[in-house]
Short mmCIF file of C-alpha atoms in Angstrom, two decimals:
data_model
loop_
_atom_site.label_atom_id
_atom_site.label_comp_id
_atom_site.label_asym_id
_atom_site.label_seq_id
_atom_site.Cartn_x
_atom_site.Cartn_y
_atom_site.Cartn_z
CA MET A 1 127.76 124.84 83.09
CA ILE A 2 124.66 124.04 85.14
CA ALA A 3 124.76 120.77 87.05
CA MET A 4 121.87 118.47 86.18
CA THR A 5 120.07 116.83 89.10
CA ALA A 6 116.83 114.89 89.29
CA PRO A 7 113.87 116.16 91.31
CA THR A 8 114.02 115.08 94.95
CA PRO A 9 110.91 113.74 96.73
CA ARG A 10 109.91 115.04 100.12
CA PRO A 11 111.57 113.43 103.16
CA GLY A 12 109.84 110.20 104.12
CA ILE A 13 108.42 109.38 100.69
CA MET A 14 111.18 106.90 99.85
CA ASP A 15 110.58 105.20 103.22
CA ILE A 16 107.14 104.11 102.04
CA ARG A 17 106.80 100.45 101.19
CA PRO A 18 104.11 100.39 98.48
CA TYR A 19 100.93 98.57 99.42
CA VAL A 20 100.59 95.21 97.67
CA GLY A 21 97.05 93.93 97.24
CA GLY A 22 96.03 90.29 97.24
CA GLU A 23 97.14 88.39 94.16
CA SER A 24 94.54 87.38 91.59
CA ALA A 25 96.45 85.04 89.27
CA LEU A 26 98.91 82.15 89.43
CA GLU A 27 101.13 81.27 86.50
CA GLY A 28 100.02 78.09 84.79
CA VAL A 29 96.76 77.83 86.79
CA SER A 30 93.50 78.13 84.85
CA ARG A 31 91.11 78.20 87.80
CA VAL A 32 92.23 80.35 90.70
CA ILE A 33 90.43 80.36 94.06
CA LYS A 34 91.16 83.88 95.30
CA LEU A 35 90.74 84.12 99.06
CA SER A 36 93.32 86.83 99.66
CA SER A 37 91.49 90.17 99.49
CA ASN A 38 88.32 89.85 101.62
CA GLU A 39 86.15 90.46 98.57
CA GLY A 40 82.44 89.69 98.67
CA ALA A 41 81.87 85.95 98.44
CA LEU A 42 78.67 86.29 96.43
CA GLY A 43 79.81 89.14 94.23
CA PRO A 44 77.90 92.42 93.83
CA SER A 45 74.17 92.94 93.87
CA PRO A 46 72.52 92.30 90.48
CA LYS A 47 70.86 95.70 90.87
CA ALA A 48 74.27 97.33 91.35
CA MET A 49 75.55 95.64 88.20
CA GLU A 50 72.52 96.86 86.27
CA ALA A 51 73.05 100.43 87.52
CA PHE A 52 76.71 100.25 86.51
CA ARG A 53 75.86 99.11 82.96
CA ALA A 54 73.26 101.86 82.62
CA GLN A 55 76.02 104.47 82.96
CA ALA A 56 77.81 103.36 79.79
CA ALA A 57 76.09 105.86 77.49
CA ASP A 58 77.01 108.80 79.73
CA MET A 59 80.71 108.13 80.16
CA HIS A 60 81.47 111.49 78.49
CA ARG A 61 79.73 113.33 81.35
CA TYR A 62 81.46 114.34 84.55
CA PRO A 63 80.02 112.70 87.68
CA ASP A 64 78.15 114.56 90.39
CA GLY A 65 81.05 115.99 92.35
CA GLY A 66 78.91 116.22 95.47
CA ALA A 67 77.74 112.58 95.34
CA THR A 68 74.29 113.94 96.17
CA ARG A 69 72.17 110.83 95.58
CA LEU A 70 74.64 108.51 97.28
CA ARG A 71 74.98 110.72 100.34
CA ALA A 72 71.19 110.90 100.60
CA ALA A 73 70.94 107.10 100.35
CA LEU A 74 73.62 106.65 103.01
CA ALA A 75 71.92 109.16 105.29
CA ALA A 76 68.60 107.35 104.94
CA ARG A 77 70.19 103.94 105.52
CA TRP A 78 72.12 104.88 108.65
CA GLY A 79 70.05 107.74 110.05
CA VAL A 80 72.78 110.36 109.72
CA ASP A 81 73.06 113.87 108.27
CA ALA A 82 73.88 113.80 104.55
CA GLU A 83 75.69 117.15 104.83
CA ARG A 84 78.26 115.50 107.10
CA ILE A 85 79.06 112.67 104.66
CA VAL A 86 82.06 112.87 102.33
CA CYS A 87 82.53 110.23 99.64
CA GLY A 88 85.82 109.00 98.26
CA ALA A 89 87.49 106.60 95.88
CA GLY A 90 87.49 103.88 98.51
CA SER A 91 87.98 104.58 102.18
CA ASP A 92 91.72 104.57 101.44
CA GLU A 93 91.41 107.96 99.74
CA LEU A 94 89.58 109.36 102.75
CA LEU A 95 92.27 108.11 105.15
CA GLY A 96 94.88 109.84 103.01
CA MET A 97 92.87 113.07 102.90
CA LEU A 98 92.53 113.10 106.67
CA CYS A 99 96.30 112.73 107.05
CA ARG A 100 97.01 115.49 104.54
CA ALA A 101 94.55 117.80 106.27
CA TYR A 102 95.46 117.14 109.90
CA ALA A 103 99.04 115.84 110.06
CA GLY A 104 102.42 116.75 108.64
CA PRO A 105 106.15 116.89 109.36
CA GLY A 106 106.85 116.60 113.07
CA ASP A 107 103.46 115.04 113.82
CA GLU A 108 102.66 111.45 114.79
CA VAL A 109 99.89 109.16 113.53
CA LEU A 110 99.06 106.38 115.98
CA TYR A 111 97.45 102.97 115.40
CA SER A 112 97.59 99.45 116.85
CA ALA A 113 100.51 97.15 116.06
CA HIS A 114 98.69 94.96 113.54
CA GLY A 115 96.52 97.68 112.06
CA PHE A 116 95.84 98.24 108.37
CA LEU A 117 99.03 98.87 106.37
CA MET A 118 97.55 101.96 104.69
CA TYR A 119 97.76 103.92 107.94
CA ALA A 120 101.55 104.05 107.81
CA ILE A 121 101.52 104.85 104.10
CA ALA A 122 99.06 107.72 104.61
CA ALA A 123 101.15 109.10 107.47
CA LYS A 124 104.46 108.96 105.62
CA SER A 125 102.98 110.43 102.45
CA CYS A 126 102.26 113.69 104.30
CA GLY A 127 105.55 113.74 106.19
CA ALA A 128 104.15 112.51 109.52
CA THR A 129 105.61 109.69 111.60
CA PRO A 130 103.60 106.45 112.03
CA VAL A 131 103.61 105.06 115.58
CA THR A 132 102.23 101.70 116.72
CA ALA A 133 100.95 100.53 120.10
CA PRO A 134 101.15 96.88 121.20
CA GLU A 135 98.02 94.77 120.97
CA VAL A 136 96.75 92.28 123.55
CA ASP A 137 95.74 88.88 122.17
CA LEU A 138 95.80 90.39 118.66
CA THR A 139 93.24 92.97 119.74
CA ALA A 140 93.72 96.73 119.96
CA SER A 141 94.39 97.83 123.55
CA VAL A 142 92.91 101.10 124.73
CA ASP A 143 95.43 101.34 127.54
CA ASN A 144 98.39 100.74 125.23
CA LEU A 145 97.12 103.23 122.68
CA LEU A 146 96.66 105.91 125.33
CA ALA A 147 100.12 105.17 126.72
CA ALA A 148 101.61 105.72 123.24
CA VAL A 149 100.12 109.21 122.88
CA THR A 150 102.70 112.03 122.90
CA PRO A 151 102.46 115.81 122.46
CA ARG A 152 103.12 115.15 118.75
CA THR A 153 100.12 112.82 118.26
CA LYS A 154 97.62 114.32 115.81
CA ILE A 155 95.60 111.34 114.51
CA LEU A 156 94.71 107.93 115.94
CA PHE A 157 93.46 105.36 113.43
CA LEU A 158 91.39 102.58 114.96
CA ALA A 159 90.29 99.76 112.65
CA ASN A 160 87.21 98.36 114.37
CA PRO A 161 86.89 95.53 113.62
CA ASN A 162 90.50 95.19 112.61
CA ASN A 163 92.02 93.85 109.43
CA PRO A 164 93.88 91.44 109.47
CA THR A 165 93.09 90.10 112.95
CA GLY A 166 89.29 90.25 112.72
CA THR A 167 89.02 91.29 116.37
CA TYR A 168 87.08 94.29 117.70
CA LEU A 169 86.64 96.67 120.60
CA SER A 170 83.25 97.16 122.26
CA ALA A 171 81.45 100.49 122.04
CA ASP A 172 82.30 101.15 125.68
CA GLU A 173 86.01 100.58 125.05
CA VAL A 174 86.04 102.88 122.04
CA ALA A 175 84.23 105.53 124.08
CA ARG A 176 86.87 105.11 126.79
CA LEU A 177 89.56 105.61 124.17
CA ARG A 178 87.94 108.80 122.92
CA ALA A 179 87.53 110.12 126.47
CA GLY A 180 91.20 109.44 127.21
CA LEU A 181 92.51 111.37 124.21
CA ARG A 182 93.20 115.08 124.08
CA PRO A 183 90.41 116.99 122.33
CA ASP A 184 92.81 118.10 119.58
CA ILE A 185 93.61 114.48 118.58
CA LEU A 186 91.48 113.25 115.70
CA LEU A 187 90.11 109.74 116.27
CA VAL A 188 89.37 107.99 112.96
CA ILE A 189 87.29 104.83 113.34
CA ASP A 190 87.83 102.66 110.27
CA ALA A 191 84.68 100.52 110.26
CA ALA A 192 85.17 98.83 106.88
CA TYR A 193 83.81 95.50 108.14
CA ALA A 194 81.03 96.88 110.36
CA GLU A 195 78.19 95.32 108.36
CA PHE A 196 79.45 91.82 109.16
CA VAL A 197 79.46 92.29 112.95
CA SER A 198 76.59 90.79 114.98
CA LYS A 199 77.89 91.49 118.49
CA ASN A 200 75.50 93.33 120.80
CA ASP A 201 78.25 95.46 122.32
CA TYR A 202 79.59 96.74 118.98
CA THR A 203 78.80 99.97 117.16
CA PRO A 204 80.63 101.48 114.17
CA GLY A 205 81.02 104.79 116.01
CA ILE A 206 78.24 107.03 114.70
CA GLU A 207 77.36 108.12 118.24
CA LEU A 208 80.92 109.33 118.85
CA VAL A 209 80.91 111.38 115.64
CA ASP A 210 77.61 112.95 116.72
CA GLY A 211 78.93 113.59 120.22
CA GLY A 212 81.84 115.90 119.42
CA ASP A 213 84.07 117.66 116.91
CA ASN A 214 87.03 115.27 116.84
CA THR A 215 85.88 111.83 115.65
CA VAL A 216 85.38 110.52 112.10
CA MET A 217 83.91 107.18 110.99
CA CYS A 218 85.06 105.73 107.65
CA ARG A 219 83.19 103.01 105.75
CA THR A 220 83.58 101.17 102.44
CA PHE A 221 81.54 99.54 99.69
CA SER A 222 84.35 97.04 99.02
CA LYS A 223 83.36 94.40 101.57
CA ILE A 224 79.75 93.41 102.18
CA PHE A 225 78.60 95.33 99.08
CA ALA A 226 81.36 93.71 96.97
CA LEU A 227 82.19 96.83 94.94
CA GLY A 228 85.94 96.75 95.49
CA GLY A 229 86.64 97.21 91.79
CA LEU A 230 84.72 100.51 91.73
CA ARG A 231 86.65 102.14 94.62
CA LEU A 232 83.90 103.66 96.73
CA GLY A 233 83.96 104.71 100.38
CA TRP A 234 82.50 107.32 102.68
CA ALA A 235 83.23 109.21 105.86
CA TYR A 236 80.78 110.54 108.44
CA CYS A 237 82.28 113.60 110.07
CA PRO A 238 81.64 116.55 112.35
CA PRO A 239 80.56 119.52 110.20
CA GLY A 240 83.94 121.24 110.45
CA ILE A 241 85.88 118.17 109.32
CA ALA A 242 83.46 117.50 106.45
CA ASP A 243 84.10 121.07 105.31
CA VAL A 244 87.86 120.52 105.44
CA LEU A 245 87.69 117.27 103.46
CA ASN A 246 85.54 118.89 100.78
CA ARG A 247 88.22 121.55 100.42
CA VAL A 248 91.09 119.09 99.92
CA ARG A 249 89.42 116.35 97.87
CA ASN A 250 89.52 116.31 94.09
CA PRO A 251 86.36 117.82 92.58
CA PHE A 252 85.23 114.63 90.81
CA ASN A 253 86.89 112.03 93.00
CA VAL A 254 84.22 109.31 92.58
CA ALA A 255 83.27 108.02 89.13
CA ALA A 256 79.63 108.12 87.98
CA PRO A 257 79.30 104.32 87.60
CA SER A 258 80.57 103.90 91.15
CA LEU A 259 78.05 106.39 92.49
CA ALA A 260 75.18 104.72 90.65
CA ALA A 261 76.19 101.21 91.72
CA GLY A 262 76.58 102.38 95.31
CA VAL A 263 73.03 103.74 95.44
CA ALA A 264 71.67 100.53 93.93
CA ALA A 265 73.65 98.35 96.34
CA LEU A 266 72.25 100.26 99.31
CA GLU A 267 68.72 99.88 98.00
CA ASP A 268 69.13 96.12 97.48
CA THR A 269 68.85 95.25 101.16
CA ALA A 270 67.79 91.67 100.37
CA PHE A 271 71.09 90.95 98.66
CA ALA A 272 73.12 92.52 101.47
CA ASP A 273 71.15 90.39 103.95
CA LEU A 274 71.91 87.29 101.89
CA THR A 275 75.62 88.10 101.94
CA LYS A 276 75.50 88.56 105.71
CA THR A 277 73.64 85.26 106.17
CA HIS A 278 76.21 83.48 104.01
CA ASN A 279 79.04 84.84 106.14
CA ASP A 280 77.23 84.07 109.40
CA TYR A 281 77.18 80.40 108.38
CA TRP A 282 80.59 79.92 106.76
CA LEU A 283 82.79 82.01 109.08
CA PRO A 284 82.11 79.87 112.20
CA TRP A 285 82.18 76.74 110.04
CA MET A 286 85.71 77.54 108.85
CA GLN A 287 86.86 78.44 112.36
CA ALA A 288 85.44 75.16 113.69
CA GLU A 289 87.05 73.09 110.93
CA LEU A 290 90.44 74.71 111.53
CA ALA A 291 90.06 74.05 115.26
CA LYS A 292 89.48 70.37 114.49
CA LEU A 293 92.82 70.42 112.68
CA GLY A 294 94.46 71.89 115.78
CA LEU A 295 95.15 75.24 114.10
CA PRO A 296 94.38 78.32 116.24
CA THR A 297 92.37 81.21 114.84
CA THR A 298 91.38 84.58 116.16
CA GLN A 299 87.72 85.14 116.97
CA SER A 300 87.13 87.06 113.78
CA VAL A 301 83.87 88.97 113.34
CA CYS A 302 84.66 89.89 109.74
CA ASN A 303 84.53 87.96 106.46
CA PHE A 304 87.86 86.23 106.94
CA VAL A 305 89.69 83.94 109.32
CA LEU A 306 93.23 84.44 110.60
CA VAL A 307 94.86 81.05 111.20
CA GLN A 308 98.17 80.23 112.87
CA PHE A 309 100.55 77.50 111.69
CA PRO A 310 103.41 75.83 113.59
CA LYS A 311 106.99 77.09 113.37
CA GLU A 312 108.47 73.66 112.53
CA GLU A 313 110.10 73.23 109.14
CA GLY A 314 107.60 72.03 106.53
CA ARG A 315 104.60 72.96 108.69
CA THR A 316 104.89 76.73 108.59
CA ALA A 317 102.51 79.30 107.17
CA GLN A 318 104.93 79.75 104.30
CA ALA A 319 104.86 76.03 103.51
CA ALA A 320 101.06 75.99 103.75
CA ASP A 321 100.84 78.99 101.45
CA ALA A 322 103.05 77.29 98.87
CA CYS A 323 100.99 74.10 99.10
CA LEU A 324 97.72 75.97 98.61
CA ARG A 325 99.10 77.94 95.67
CA ALA A 326 100.13 74.71 93.99
CA GLN A 327 96.44 73.83 94.03
CA GLY A 328 95.32 77.21 92.72
CA ILE A 329 94.25 78.63 96.09
CA ILE A 330 95.53 82.09 97.03
CA THR A 331 95.37 83.21 100.65
CA ARG A 332 97.14 86.19 102.23
CA ALA A 333 100.52 85.84 103.91
CA MET A 334 100.81 88.03 107.00
CA GLY A 335 104.54 88.70 107.24
CA GLY A 336 104.00 92.32 106.24
CA TYR A 337 101.77 92.75 109.28
CA GLY A 338 104.34 91.27 111.66
CA LEU A 339 102.49 87.94 111.79
CA PRO A 340 104.74 85.54 109.84
CA ASP A 341 103.15 82.41 111.36
CA TRP A 342 99.64 83.29 110.19
CA LEU A 343 97.58 83.21 106.99
CA ARG A 344 94.44 85.26 106.40
CA ILE A 345 91.75 83.39 104.50
CA THR A 346 88.71 85.16 103.08
CA VAL A 347 85.31 83.52 103.39
CA GLY A 348 84.48 82.51 99.82
CA THR A 349 81.66 80.53 98.27
CA GLY A 350 80.61 77.33 99.99
CA GLU A 351 82.61 75.28 97.48
CA GLU A 352 85.70 77.47 97.89
CA ASN A 353 85.53 77.25 101.68
CA GLN A 354 85.31 73.46 101.56
CA MET A 355 88.19 73.32 99.07
CA VAL A 356 90.57 75.41 101.18
CA ILE A 357 89.82 73.46 104.36
CA ALA A 358 90.31 70.16 102.51
CA ALA A 359 93.60 71.44 101.08
CA ILE A 360 94.85 72.49 104.53
CA ALA A 361 93.82 69.12 105.96
CA ALA A 362 95.76 67.36 103.19
CA PHE A 363 98.77 69.59 103.82
CA GLN A 364 98.61 68.72 107.50
CA ALA A 365 98.30 64.98 106.71
CA SER A 366 101.54 65.20 104.70
CA TRP A 367 103.43 65.99 107.91
CA ASN A 368 103.26 62.35 108.97
#
């Protein structure tokens, strides 16, 4: 008699804690203010919505597997070579492809302590070991990252600016990081929030990709372009790495409506500028209002604030989260990122921003 056993997953797979996105609904609440996922406050471009709807009659057709029009639009927008762009179903897919292509069992994937949770998932899914380096003032530290490099290090993921802290490294610091790494270590700059940054010393990393064979820049349409529901991202790579990614990606990995909406969103520069202007006003406003309440925040350059609450019973981040949820406001708890005393709050509409600050102020007033 043959013993019956179930299929066994590869080592490391069962160590993965599945990623949990920001919640969108609360039981018994008709109007939910969702400020948990860093989605675009103003929604998508009307031109992107129109392009999406126009694809309805062609849903029986396969999309352009090469994302030709979108890559051309991206190349024109950012002044890069379209042949070195690879598109994906969100930047998450591209991060996973890079891990599958360049890391495996016995290898290490390095990132900063409070980096994006998907880095560890991508590493474990290909059998590699995720390794973190301590941050300084909730900011990635070049020195600590370099100190954490071992002979087994194959990839270093740098979210710049970082989610969930909102902090960033200057172009000079990122260049110093690249110079301090072995040439065979792939540096992946995850610049998902780059379009929100106004700092003079910041760049998303295009010059480092152009300057060698071992740096990749990943971007997304989920943030300033507000196309999170369409799952659309892109990577700018050295020619050799672009070739590798095109070999490992699925042949039709981006849906036709996503491609069309992405092109339209890029062309609608006025709407993207409006979204940036909105964030430029409300981000510092929220940080200033929270400071008035005596609640520390990081100096975020993204479309969210990270706010710290006291440790005392009834005043904690968990208590604040529960209070906000009772009023239909969803923010993002940070325990999974090793920041249990903090909440991440997305910049929403003007009304939503005023509502969440008023709710936090009322929660704070209840302490007395």
